[in-house]
């Protein structure tokens, strides 16, 4: 097929976030526009994986200039093609505005969100078309596996990964090289490599973005792992909730087979490796490795006691090794650039980079890859652009339902596996949910317990019954019926569940309660002893109407206009009044008020 | 549900024919239970008792084991479901940005509880764990369409789209 030389490439993000905000329609409009202006031979549209900046989707990057347009709509395309492509002028109004300075930034690389990241694992995400294997190969893809299979002994590969200091990115942080060693040391005619892509932590989506944006990187990492431990078959266990990721990964597997990168006798080394996808069926506990293997075997996804460890007796009773998506994605870089290049990034005990999913009350939600050891402050303020609506930072929940929350006093804490554990949180899969001053921490704890309780598989008693009892107490407190002794009871249950549960789900389930109790005990006490929810979230503990402070009100009528039930009265320039009878406590008025004169009674 | 009149055996056969056809792609091994259940649900919209029984026979597994798996995973449903599935994300990011209020509004609008189906089988409402579109919180999915950055006021309009 003849390849045209294009003068411009337009990269349109095709990640799930941007699909939801309408990138498909934008692409269609762009195509039509290019056709109309007869530019199809000059300008190429490339649909890429996630750019990570989901908040601002749909996202579009124009090359060779590297101009970054965000929140584009199909209606913008006419102007964009006319101005940018034909006349060479940047369309100001579609540029990104830095929330901290209000400056508009034209270039991709100058936006704080990107310039402060270090992209190793995500280096191709948003830059290449994930459905074209050639694009991955052009970015040095499959070079590492070629070198490994033709020049290295399996033990050398394991030693390299050990030297790199890679630790499991799924949460636990167990040294990956050591895990491979265990599986390699087992003598067996059959072994399995499994990729855990059952990303269930609410607030984490880095694995999905990797699978959608750079699926070949995972495949390459898995082949290398297979070679290192002598496994000739691999499974990728993906959540069924990620249809686009499954689709792109399947295409990538098919292409790799076609190119002889999966199958028999790879690179003439005599090594065979085949890979298949297993779709999950919706059970959070299947992120636990023994439960995940039970699920692949067609059983209920329940964990089992260890030993025997999966490295000895895993899938179908054979030695197996399970790593997370992001862990595998690190492997090609390590083998290509060498352990020394890799372990020069990060801190003493935590090497390399980590991808974090920034969500919650933060300006720049999205995916950010940073070197280990960066502080929480740098992530939230420099990359994340600070708290939405200029509110105050209250806490950040790290590590999903297994993690804990950190506060103002931890802002300068370097993020690595060990310092997080010390502070009572954990890396988990890397979800960072930022909460502002209006968040009730008791309600957050209740939210997480509600989640773990409903996802508990029910096999062991401490987790099944214990989380239920804890949830009941939290519900009691948030509904205003808390009593003396509740906090002590929560703490007692938490310690028991942590020390006696069978698997990681139960062992970590009490963490959100324990860490909120440690840092926000006064909020629990206010709920219990003062019948008050300081953040104004728990309905039973807040007034059932809003009032306007007469002295502060400037009479701007903004609240009158937004009130959906028209119960605010008052003339321009005079203090307004809310009719408490009709107020439905929707809070719209308080949000609109420019001088914060409105509060809940 | 198979028709209750006329020749019951024949109805049953007709009802199970699509299942038998999809089973042809599988060997009788336990590890295929979940993929088979997924395919069967795709075909029937839910997992009727007769279908589960047929699958247990095919895989040579006890009915209780098949039932155990089908009820363990949240993806599987044993009751008929609405034509349109509304999934309300209850993930952390959505929770912090007001997902609960969206769920309440939808319940009010449709007059059903979480997990319920409207009498006309038009809508099924479920709250789900994170759907991974946290940048757009709060988010709901109606079938395969994602609606993000929602406020409760927008709910009636969205429901109307699918009526």
Tab-separated table of C-alpha atoms in Angstrom, chain A residues 27-445:
chain	number	residue	atom	x	y	z
A	27	UNK	CA	-13.516	12.955	14.725
A	28	UNK	CA	-16.383	12.557	12.287
A	29	UNK	CA	-16.805	16.314	11.998
A	30	UNK	CA	-13.074	16.715	11.488
A	31	UNK	CA	-13.059	14.076	8.764
A	32	UNK	CA	-15.927	15.787	6.951
A	33	UNK	CA	-14.214	19.127	7.226
A	34	UNK	CA	-10.913	17.832	5.843
A	35	UNK	CA	-12.790	16.177	3.020
A	36	UNK	CA	-14.611	19.341	2.172
A	37	UNK	CA	-11.414	21.380	2.116
A	38	UNK	CA	-9.722	18.624	0.120
A	39	UNK	CA	-7.013	18.130	2.729
A	40	UNK	CA	-7.271	14.407	3.221
A	41	UNK	CA	-3.944	13.727	1.547
A	42	UNK	CA	-2.166	16.352	3.583
A	43	UNK	CA	-3.518	15.856	7.050
A	44	UNK	CA	-3.760	12.555	8.851
A	45	UNK	CA	-6.075	11.879	11.784
A	46	UNK	CA	-4.702	9.410	14.318
A	47	UNK	CA	-6.897	8.034	17.070
A	48	UNK	CA	-4.660	7.483	20.074
A	49	UNK	CA	-5.063	6.075	23.543
A	50	UNK	CA	-5.603	8.135	26.637
A	51	UNK	CA	-3.687	11.399	27.011
A	52	UNK	CA	-4.437	11.241	30.713
A	53	UNK	CA	-6.090	14.608	30.923
A	54	UNK	CA	-9.666	13.315	31.020
A	55	UNK	CA	-11.092	16.390	32.720
A	56	UNK	CA	-10.471	18.432	29.581
A	57	UNK	CA	-11.681	15.907	27.009
A	58	UNK	CA	-12.108	15.591	24.127
A	59	UNK	CA	-8.449	16.331	23.565
A	60	UNK	CA	-6.648	16.938	20.315
A	61	UNK	CA	-2.939	17.536	19.636
A	62	UNK	CA	-1.707	19.009	16.377
A	63	UNK	CA	1.682	17.926	15.088
A	64	UNK	CA	4.349	18.941	14.120
A	65	UNK	CA	3.583	22.095	16.155
A	66	UNK	CA	2.522	20.199	19.291
A	67	UNK	CA	-0.434	22.489	19.911
A	68	UNK	CA	-2.856	21.156	22.478
A	69	UNK	CA	-6.580	21.795	22.085
A	70	UNK	CA	-9.070	20.694	24.693
A	71	UNK	CA	-12.813	20.448	25.263
A	72	UNK	CA	-13.315	20.604	21.510
A	73	UNK	CA	-16.741	20.083	19.953
A	74	UNK	CA	-17.801	19.034	16.454
A	75	UNK	CA	-18.865	22.640	15.817
A	76	UNK	CA	-15.296	23.818	16.433
A	77	UNK	CA	-13.875	21.773	13.577
A	78	UNK	CA	-14.677	24.160	10.771
A	79	UNK	CA	-12.834	27.003	12.487
A	80	UNK	CA	-10.005	24.731	13.535
A	81	UNK	CA	-9.310	23.454	10.023
A	82	UNK	CA	-9.729	26.905	8.504
A	83	UNK	CA	-7.545	28.704	11.027
A	84	UNK	CA	-5.010	26.180	12.209
A	85	UNK	CA	-4.482	23.992	9.172
A	86	UNK	CA	-5.067	26.434	6.353
A	87	UNK	CA	-3.975	29.753	7.787
A	88	UNK	CA	-1.488	28.499	10.329
A	89	UNK	CA	-3.044	30.439	13.189
A	90	UNK	CA	-3.660	28.957	16.611
A	91	UNK	CA	-7.268	28.965	17.760
A	92	UNK	CA	-6.843	30.781	21.094
A	93	UNK	CA	-10.202	29.932	22.588
A	94	UNK	CA	-9.658	26.175	22.393
A	95	UNK	CA	-6.325	26.259	24.163
A	96	UNK	CA	-5.861	25.073	27.706
A	97	UNK	CA	-6.086	27.653	30.474
A	98	UNK	CA	-3.837	27.001	33.461
A	99	UNK	CA	-6.115	27.076	36.525
A	100	UNK	CA	-3.387	28.518	38.734
A	101	UNK	CA	-2.421	31.467	36.549
A	102	UNK	CA	-5.255	31.852	34.005
A	103	UNK	CA	-2.662	31.815	31.217
A	104	UNK	CA	-3.515	30.049	27.977
A	105	UNK	CA	-0.859	27.546	27.016
A	106	UNK	CA	-0.523	26.499	23.376
A	107	UNK	CA	2.106	23.784	23.629
A	108	UNK	CA	1.506	20.281	24.914
A	109	UNK	CA	4.809	20.188	26.760
A	110	UNK	CA	4.402	23.529	28.528
A	111	UNK	CA	1.228	22.650	30.390
A	112	UNK	CA	2.027	22.117	34.070
A	113	UNK	CA	-0.009	18.921	34.080
A	114	UNK	CA	2.393	17.364	31.560
A	115	UNK	CA	5.663	19.215	32.112
A	116	UNK	CA	5.977	18.006	35.697
A	117	UNK	CA	5.426	14.360	34.845
A	118	UNK	CA	8.018	11.780	33.933
A	119	UNK	CA	6.449	9.423	31.439
A	120	UNK	CA	8.121	6.030	31.221
A	121	UNK	CA	5.197	3.611	31.287
A	122	UNK	CA	2.821	6.058	29.616
A	123	UNK	CA	5.407	7.286	27.103
A	124	UNK	CA	3.395	6.009	24.137
A	125	UNK	CA	-0.076	6.644	25.504
A	126	UNK	CA	-1.641	9.420	23.513
A	127	UNK	CA	1.233	9.441	21.038
A	128	UNK	CA	0.645	6.318	18.988
A	129	UNK	CA	-2.284	4.553	17.419
A	130	UNK	CA	-2.754	1.569	19.742
A	131	UNK	CA	-4.388	-0.459	16.990
A	132	UNK	CA	-1.281	-0.391	14.776
A	133	UNK	CA	1.564	-2.662	15.822
A	134	UNK	CA	3.921	-0.776	13.478
A	135	UNK	CA	3.560	2.359	15.550
A	136	UNK	CA	4.613	0.516	18.691
A	137	UNK	CA	7.548	-1.049	16.856
A	138	UNK	CA	8.561	2.389	15.553
A	139	UNK	CA	8.813	3.473	19.199
A	140	UNK	CA	11.383	0.714	19.908
A	141	UNK	CA	8.627	-1.740	20.752
A	142	UNK	CA	9.484	-5.465	20.833
A	143	UNK	CA	13.187	-4.551	20.760
A	144	UNK	CA	13.565	-5.657	24.360
A	145	UNK	CA	11.935	-9.041	23.840
A	146	UNK	CA	14.115	-9.617	20.771
A	147	UNK	CA	17.253	-8.955	22.752
A	148	UNK	CA	16.102	-11.032	25.708
A	149	UNK	CA	15.187	-14.075	23.646
A	150	UNK	CA	18.285	-14.061	21.487
A	151	UNK	CA	20.988	-12.892	23.912
A	152	UNK	CA	19.998	-13.570	27.484
A	153	UNK	CA	19.579	-16.547	29.756
A	154	UNK	CA	16.341	-16.634	31.785
A	155	UNK	CA	18.260	-16.123	35.023
A	156	UNK	CA	19.938	-13.022	33.608
A	157	UNK	CA	16.524	-11.567	32.878
A	158	UNK	CA	15.375	-12.173	36.445
A	159	UNK	CA	18.576	-10.664	37.834
A	160	UNK	CA	18.084	-7.573	35.701
A	161	UNK	CA	14.551	-7.095	37.025
A	162	UNK	CA	15.817	-7.616	40.574
A	163	UNK	CA	18.585	-5.058	40.049
A	164	UNK	CA	16.104	-2.588	38.648
A	165	UNK	CA	14.266	-2.754	41.966
A	166	UNK	CA	10.822	-3.019	40.354
A	167	UNK	CA	8.063	-3.609	42.904
A	168	UNK	CA	4.505	-4.744	42.202
A	169	UNK	CA	2.354	-1.877	41.026
A	170	UNK	CA	-0.956	-3.461	41.962
A	171	UNK	CA	-0.761	-2.474	45.574
A	172	UNK	CA	1.362	-4.781	47.658
A	173	UNK	CA	4.714	-3.593	46.389
A	174	UNK	CA	6.336	-7.039	46.479
A	175	UNK	CA	9.648	-7.165	44.552
A	176	UNK	CA	8.775	-8.379	41.047
A	177	UNK	CA	12.129	-10.054	40.352
A	178	UNK	CA	11.832	-12.139	43.491
A	179	UNK	CA	8.326	-13.214	42.539
A	180	UNK	CA	9.607	-14.341	39.155
A	181	UNK	CA	12.437	-16.205	40.852
A	182	UNK	CA	9.985	-18.240	42.931
A	183	UNK	CA	8.101	-19.354	39.828
A	184	UNK	CA	11.323	-19.983	37.882
A	185	UNK	CA	12.700	-22.201	40.661
A	186	UNK	CA	9.728	-24.566	40.481
A	187	UNK	CA	10.244	-27.631	38.350
A	188	UNK	CA	7.168	-28.217	36.215
A	189	UNK	CA	6.183	-29.110	32.668
A	190	UNK	CA	3.629	-26.325	32.632
A	191	UNK	CA	3.634	-22.821	34.101
A	192	UNK	CA	1.443	-19.774	33.623
A	193	UNK	CA	1.985	-16.034	33.500
A	194	UNK	CA	-1.076	-14.017	34.439
A	195	UNK	CA	-1.696	-10.323	34.052
A	196	UNK	CA	-4.058	-8.876	36.621
A	197	UNK	CA	-6.141	-6.274	34.825
A	198	UNK	CA	-9.128	-6.616	37.152
A	199	UNK	CA	-8.789	-3.009	38.133
A	200	UNK	CA	-11.558	-2.645	40.665
A	201	UNK	CA	-10.404	0.110	43.003
A	202	UNK	CA	-12.874	2.927	42.722
A	203	UNK	CA	-10.948	5.932	41.486
A	204	UNK	CA	-8.201	4.060	39.639
A	205	UNK	CA	-8.055	3.745	35.874
A	206	UNK	CA	-4.366	3.556	34.942
A	207	UNK	CA	-4.555	-0.074	33.880
A	208	UNK	CA	-7.492	0.627	31.618
A	209	UNK	CA	-5.667	3.531	30.005
A	210	UNK	CA	-2.544	1.451	29.473
A	211	UNK	CA	-4.474	-1.385	27.858
A	212	UNK	CA	-6.358	1.066	25.691
A	213	UNK	CA	-3.408	3.260	24.848
A	214	UNK	CA	-0.428	0.923	24.537
A	215	UNK	CA	-1.521	-2.744	24.652
A	216	UNK	CA	1.619	-4.113	22.973
A	217	UNK	CA	3.736	-2.940	25.899
A	218	UNK	CA	1.849	-5.300	28.216
A	219	UNK	CA	2.171	-8.164	25.758
A	220	UNK	CA	5.920	-7.574	25.472
A	221	UNK	CA	6.311	-7.480	29.257
A	222	UNK	CA	4.415	-10.754	29.573
A	223	UNK	CA	6.475	-12.562	26.937
A	224	UNK	CA	9.653	-11.523	28.768
A	225	UNK	CA	8.201	-12.737	32.062
A	226	UNK	CA	7.199	-16.037	30.463
A	227	UNK	CA	10.693	-16.563	29.114
A	228	UNK	CA	12.286	-15.711	32.471
A	229	UNK	CA	10.305	-18.270	34.428
A	230	UNK	CA	9.755	-20.881	31.760
A	231	UNK	CA	6.038	-20.380	31.152
A	232	UNK	CA	4.626	-20.857	27.686
A	233	UNK	CA	1.113	-19.641	28.285
A	234	UNK	CA	-0.349	-16.422	29.573
A	235	UNK	CA	-3.723	-15.037	30.578
A	236	UNK	CA	-4.815	-11.433	30.855
A	237	UNK	CA	-7.736	-11.180	33.265
A	238	UNK	CA	-9.598	-7.984	32.328
A	239	UNK	CA	-12.722	-6.513	33.886
A	240	UNK	CA	-15.765	-6.917	31.681
A	241	UNK	CA	-16.517	-3.265	32.426
A	242	UNK	CA	-13.630	-2.281	30.139
A	243	UNK	CA	-14.931	-3.235	26.673
A	244	UNK	CA	-12.619	-0.875	24.780
A	245	UNK	CA	-9.552	-2.203	26.587
A	246	UNK	CA	-10.568	-5.794	25.799
A	247	UNK	CA	-11.148	-4.922	22.177
A	248	UNK	CA	-7.786	-3.157	21.712
A	249	UNK	CA	-5.872	-5.858	23.563
A	250	UNK	CA	-7.452	-8.579	21.423
A	251	UNK	CA	-6.467	-6.686	18.270
A	252	UNK	CA	-2.945	-6.313	19.613
A	253	UNK	CA	-2.709	-10.047	20.367
A	254	UNK	CA	-3.918	-10.894	16.854
A	255	UNK	CA	-1.351	-8.571	15.292
A	256	UNK	CA	1.469	-9.900	17.450
A	257	UNK	CA	0.552	-13.438	16.371
A	258	UNK	CA	0.571	-12.364	12.764
A	259	UNK	CA	4.050	-10.873	13.187
A	260	UNK	CA	5.335	-14.011	14.869
A	261	UNK	CA	5.777	-12.229	18.190
A	262	UNK	CA	3.372	-14.604	19.867
A	263	UNK	CA	3.149	-18.278	19.032
A	264	UNK	CA	5.843	-20.852	18.461
A	265	UNK	CA	9.601	-20.526	18.309
A	266	UNK	CA	9.784	-16.786	18.857
A	267	UNK	CA	12.866	-15.130	17.325
A	268	UNK	CA	14.125	-18.630	16.486
A	269	UNK	CA	14.918	-19.142	20.139
A	270	UNK	CA	12.841	-22.267	20.572
A	271	UNK	CA	10.648	-20.431	23.069
A	272	UNK	CA	6.869	-20.633	22.599
A	273	UNK	CA	4.368	-18.270	24.136
A	274	UNK	CA	0.642	-17.901	23.651
A	275	UNK	CA	-1.646	-15.381	25.244
A	276	UNK	CA	-5.377	-15.155	25.806
A	277	UNK	CA	-7.843	-12.777	27.393
A	278	UNK	CA	-10.176	-13.815	30.169
A	279	UNK	CA	-13.100	-11.510	30.820
A	280	UNK	CA	-14.000	-10.899	34.440
A	281	UNK	CA	-17.623	-11.015	35.518
A	282	UNK	CA	-17.812	-8.308	38.116
A	283	UNK	CA	-16.308	-9.222	41.465
A	284	UNK	CA	-13.859	-6.896	43.180
A	285	UNK	CA	-12.332	-9.738	45.192
A	286	UNK	CA	-11.009	-11.266	41.949
A	287	UNK	CA	-8.207	-8.707	42.115
A	288	UNK	CA	-6.799	-10.982	44.833
A	289	UNK	CA	-4.519	-13.439	43.089
A	290	UNK	CA	-5.860	-16.759	44.360
A	291	UNK	CA	-9.438	-15.556	43.757
A	292	UNK	CA	-8.483	-14.448	40.269
A	293	UNK	CA	-7.110	-17.880	39.449
A	294	UNK	CA	-10.253	-19.564	40.803
A	295	UNK	CA	-12.243	-17.323	38.491
A	296	UNK	CA	-10.187	-18.294	35.435
A	297	UNK	CA	-10.826	-21.921	36.372
A	298	UNK	CA	-14.563	-21.243	36.167
A	299	UNK	CA	-15.246	-21.195	39.898
A	300	UNK	CA	-16.553	-18.602	42.275
A	301	UNK	CA	-13.813	-16.049	42.791
A	302	UNK	CA	-12.912	-16.811	46.363
A	303	UNK	CA	-9.423	-16.564	47.818
A	304	UNK	CA	-7.794	-19.535	49.485
A	305	UNK	CA	-5.214	-19.722	52.263
A	306	UNK	CA	-1.546	-19.579	51.317
A	307	UNK	CA	0.766	-21.527	51.285
A	308	UNK	CA	0.858	-23.091	48.823
A	309	UNK	CA	1.695	-19.871	47.016
A	310	UNK	CA	0.705	-19.418	43.383
A	311	UNK	CA	4.372	-19.793	42.427
A	312	UNK	CA	4.149	-23.397	43.677
A	313	UNK	CA	0.536	-24.304	43.014
A	314	UNK	CA	-1.353	-21.735	41.045
A	315	UNK	CA	-3.649	-21.817	38.054
A	316	UNK	CA	-4.929	-25.360	37.334
A	317	UNK	CA	-2.540	-26.484	40.072
A	318	UNK	CA	0.543	-25.379	38.108
A	319	UNK	CA	3.237	-22.865	39.162
A	320	UNK	CA	1.947	-19.430	38.212
A	321	UNK	CA	3.024	-15.843	38.428
A	322	UNK	CA	0.637	-12.916	38.611
A	323	UNK	CA	1.643	-9.316	38.056
A	324	UNK	CA	-0.328	-6.171	37.602
A	325	UNK	CA	-0.685	-4.400	34.226
A	326	UNK	CA	1.562	-1.509	35.186
A	327	UNK	CA	4.253	-3.874	36.507
A	328	UNK	CA	4.409	-5.668	33.149
A	329	UNK	CA	4.440	-2.323	31.348
A	330	UNK	CA	7.657	-1.398	33.167
A	331	UNK	CA	9.476	-4.532	32.012
A	332	UNK	CA	10.235	-3.627	28.355
A	333	UNK	CA	11.810	-0.346	29.487
A	334	UNK	CA	13.985	-2.115	32.069
A	335	UNK	CA	15.225	-4.682	29.559
A	336	UNK	CA	15.832	-2.104	26.858
A	337	UNK	CA	17.484	0.637	28.897
A	338	UNK	CA	19.015	-1.551	31.594
A	339	UNK	CA	18.498	-1.865	35.329
A	340	UNK	CA	20.795	1.058	36.103
A	341	UNK	CA	18.853	3.504	33.980
A	342	UNK	CA	15.683	2.345	35.698
A	343	UNK	CA	16.867	2.413	39.277
A	344	UNK	CA	18.291	5.895	38.895
A	345	UNK	CA	14.671	7.047	39.020
A	346	UNK	CA	12.876	7.066	42.362
A	347	UNK	CA	13.900	6.656	45.980
A	348	UNK	CA	16.033	4.235	47.983
A	349	UNK	CA	13.321	1.632	48.485
A	350	UNK	CA	10.962	2.461	45.618
A	351	UNK	CA	12.411	2.609	42.129
A	352	UNK	CA	10.988	3.929	38.914
A	353	UNK	CA	7.827	5.869	38.337
A	354	UNK	CA	4.224	5.399	39.394
A	355	UNK	CA	1.065	6.269	37.543
A	356	UNK	CA	-1.524	7.986	39.711
A	357	UNK	CA	-5.160	8.586	38.912
A	358	UNK	CA	-6.053	12.052	40.160
A	359	UNK	CA	-9.743	12.430	40.870
A	360	UNK	CA	-12.189	14.099	43.196
A	361	UNK	CA	-12.259	17.799	43.986
A	362	UNK	CA	-9.200	18.646	41.934
A	363	UNK	CA	-8.888	20.875	38.897
A	364	UNK	CA	-6.898	18.608	36.593
A	365	UNK	CA	-8.380	15.142	36.943
A	366	UNK	CA	-6.590	12.520	34.947
A	367	UNK	CA	-3.590	10.223	34.875
A	368	UNK	CA	-0.182	11.420	35.926
A	369	UNK	CA	3.059	9.470	35.914
A	370	UNK	CA	5.649	10.763	38.335
A	371	UNK	CA	8.938	9.533	39.776
A	372	UNK	CA	8.605	7.793	43.128
A	373	UNK	CA	9.424	10.154	45.958
A	374	UNK	CA	7.559	13.175	44.646
A	375	UNK	CA	5.543	14.918	47.370
A	376	UNK	CA	1.778	14.927	47.649
A	377	UNK	CA	1.825	18.690	47.392
A	378	UNK	CA	3.592	18.583	44.034
A	379	UNK	CA	1.030	16.136	42.668
A	380	UNK	CA	-2.027	17.987	43.913
A	381	UNK	CA	-0.960	21.559	43.283
A	382	UNK	CA	1.678	21.505	40.539
A	383	UNK	CA	0.251	18.726	38.392
A	384	UNK	CA	-3.318	18.650	39.631
A	385	UNK	CA	-3.776	22.423	39.513
A	386	UNK	CA	-5.147	22.635	43.053
A	387	UNK	CA	-8.619	22.249	44.500
A	388	UNK	CA	-11.722	23.038	42.476
A	389	UNK	CA	-13.555	26.321	43.034
A	390	UNK	CA	-10.638	27.623	45.087
A	391	UNK	CA	-11.719	25.654	48.133
A	392	UNK	CA	-9.429	24.399	50.857
A	393	UNK	CA	-7.743	21.035	50.701
A	394	UNK	CA	-8.905	18.677	53.400
A	395	UNK	CA	-7.609	15.199	52.703
A	396	UNK	CA	-6.507	12.814	50.006
A	397	UNK	CA	-7.466	9.145	49.960
A	398	UNK	CA	-4.630	7.009	48.624
A	399	UNK	CA	-4.905	3.393	47.640
A	400	UNK	CA	-8.652	3.065	47.265
A	401	UNK	CA	-10.739	1.094	49.741
A	402	UNK	CA	-7.600	-0.583	51.108
A	403	UNK	CA	-5.758	2.646	51.692
A	404	UNK	CA	-6.091	5.505	54.045
A	405	UNK	CA	-6.421	9.240	53.962
A	406	UNK	CA	-3.698	11.769	54.445
A	407	UNK	CA	-4.092	15.376	55.483
A	408	UNK	CA	-2.624	18.845	55.301
A	409	UNK	CA	0.261	17.803	57.526
A	410	UNK	CA	1.324	15.147	55.006
A	411	UNK	CA	1.540	17.451	52.021
A	412	UNK	CA	5.319	17.307	52.018
A	413	UNK	CA	5.400	13.518	52.442
A	414	UNK	CA	7.367	11.823	49.656
A	415	UNK	CA	5.210	9.212	47.979
A	416	UNK	CA	6.800	5.790	48.013
A	417	UNK	CA	5.708	2.375	49.254
A	418	UNK	CA	7.278	2.607	52.669
A	419	UNK	CA	6.524	6.183	53.681
A	420	UNK	CA	2.859	5.701	52.797
A	421	UNK	CA	2.565	2.595	54.960
A	422	UNK	CA	4.220	4.484	57.784
A	423	UNK	CA	1.660	7.269	57.478
A	424	UNK	CA	-1.209	4.775	57.655
A	425	UNK	CA	-2.109	4.687	53.964
A	426	UNK	CA	-0.778	2.523	51.135
A	427	UNK	CA	0.185	2.842	47.509
A	428	UNK	CA	-2.583	0.515	46.396
A	429	UNK	CA	-3.046	0.745	42.679
A	430	UNK	CA	-2.422	4.482	42.744
A	431	UNK	CA	-5.800	6.124	43.042
A	432	UNK	CA	-5.625	9.593	44.572
A	433	UNK	CA	-9.016	10.964	45.485
A	434	UNK	CA	-8.724	14.555	46.593
A	435	UNK	CA	-11.305	15.918	49.014
A	436	UNK	CA	-12.078	19.528	49.815
A	437	UNK	CA	-13.358	21.205	52.961
A	438	UNK	CA	-16.972	20.218	52.171
A	439	UNK	CA	-16.272	16.483	52.476
A	440	UNK	CA	-17.405	14.628	55.586
A	441	UNK	CA	-14.729	12.132	56.560
A	442	UNK	CA	-17.133	9.895	58.477
A	443	UNK	CA	-19.267	9.688	55.380
A	444	UNK	CA	-16.174	8.809	53.320
A	445	UNK	CA	-15.305	6.005	55.741
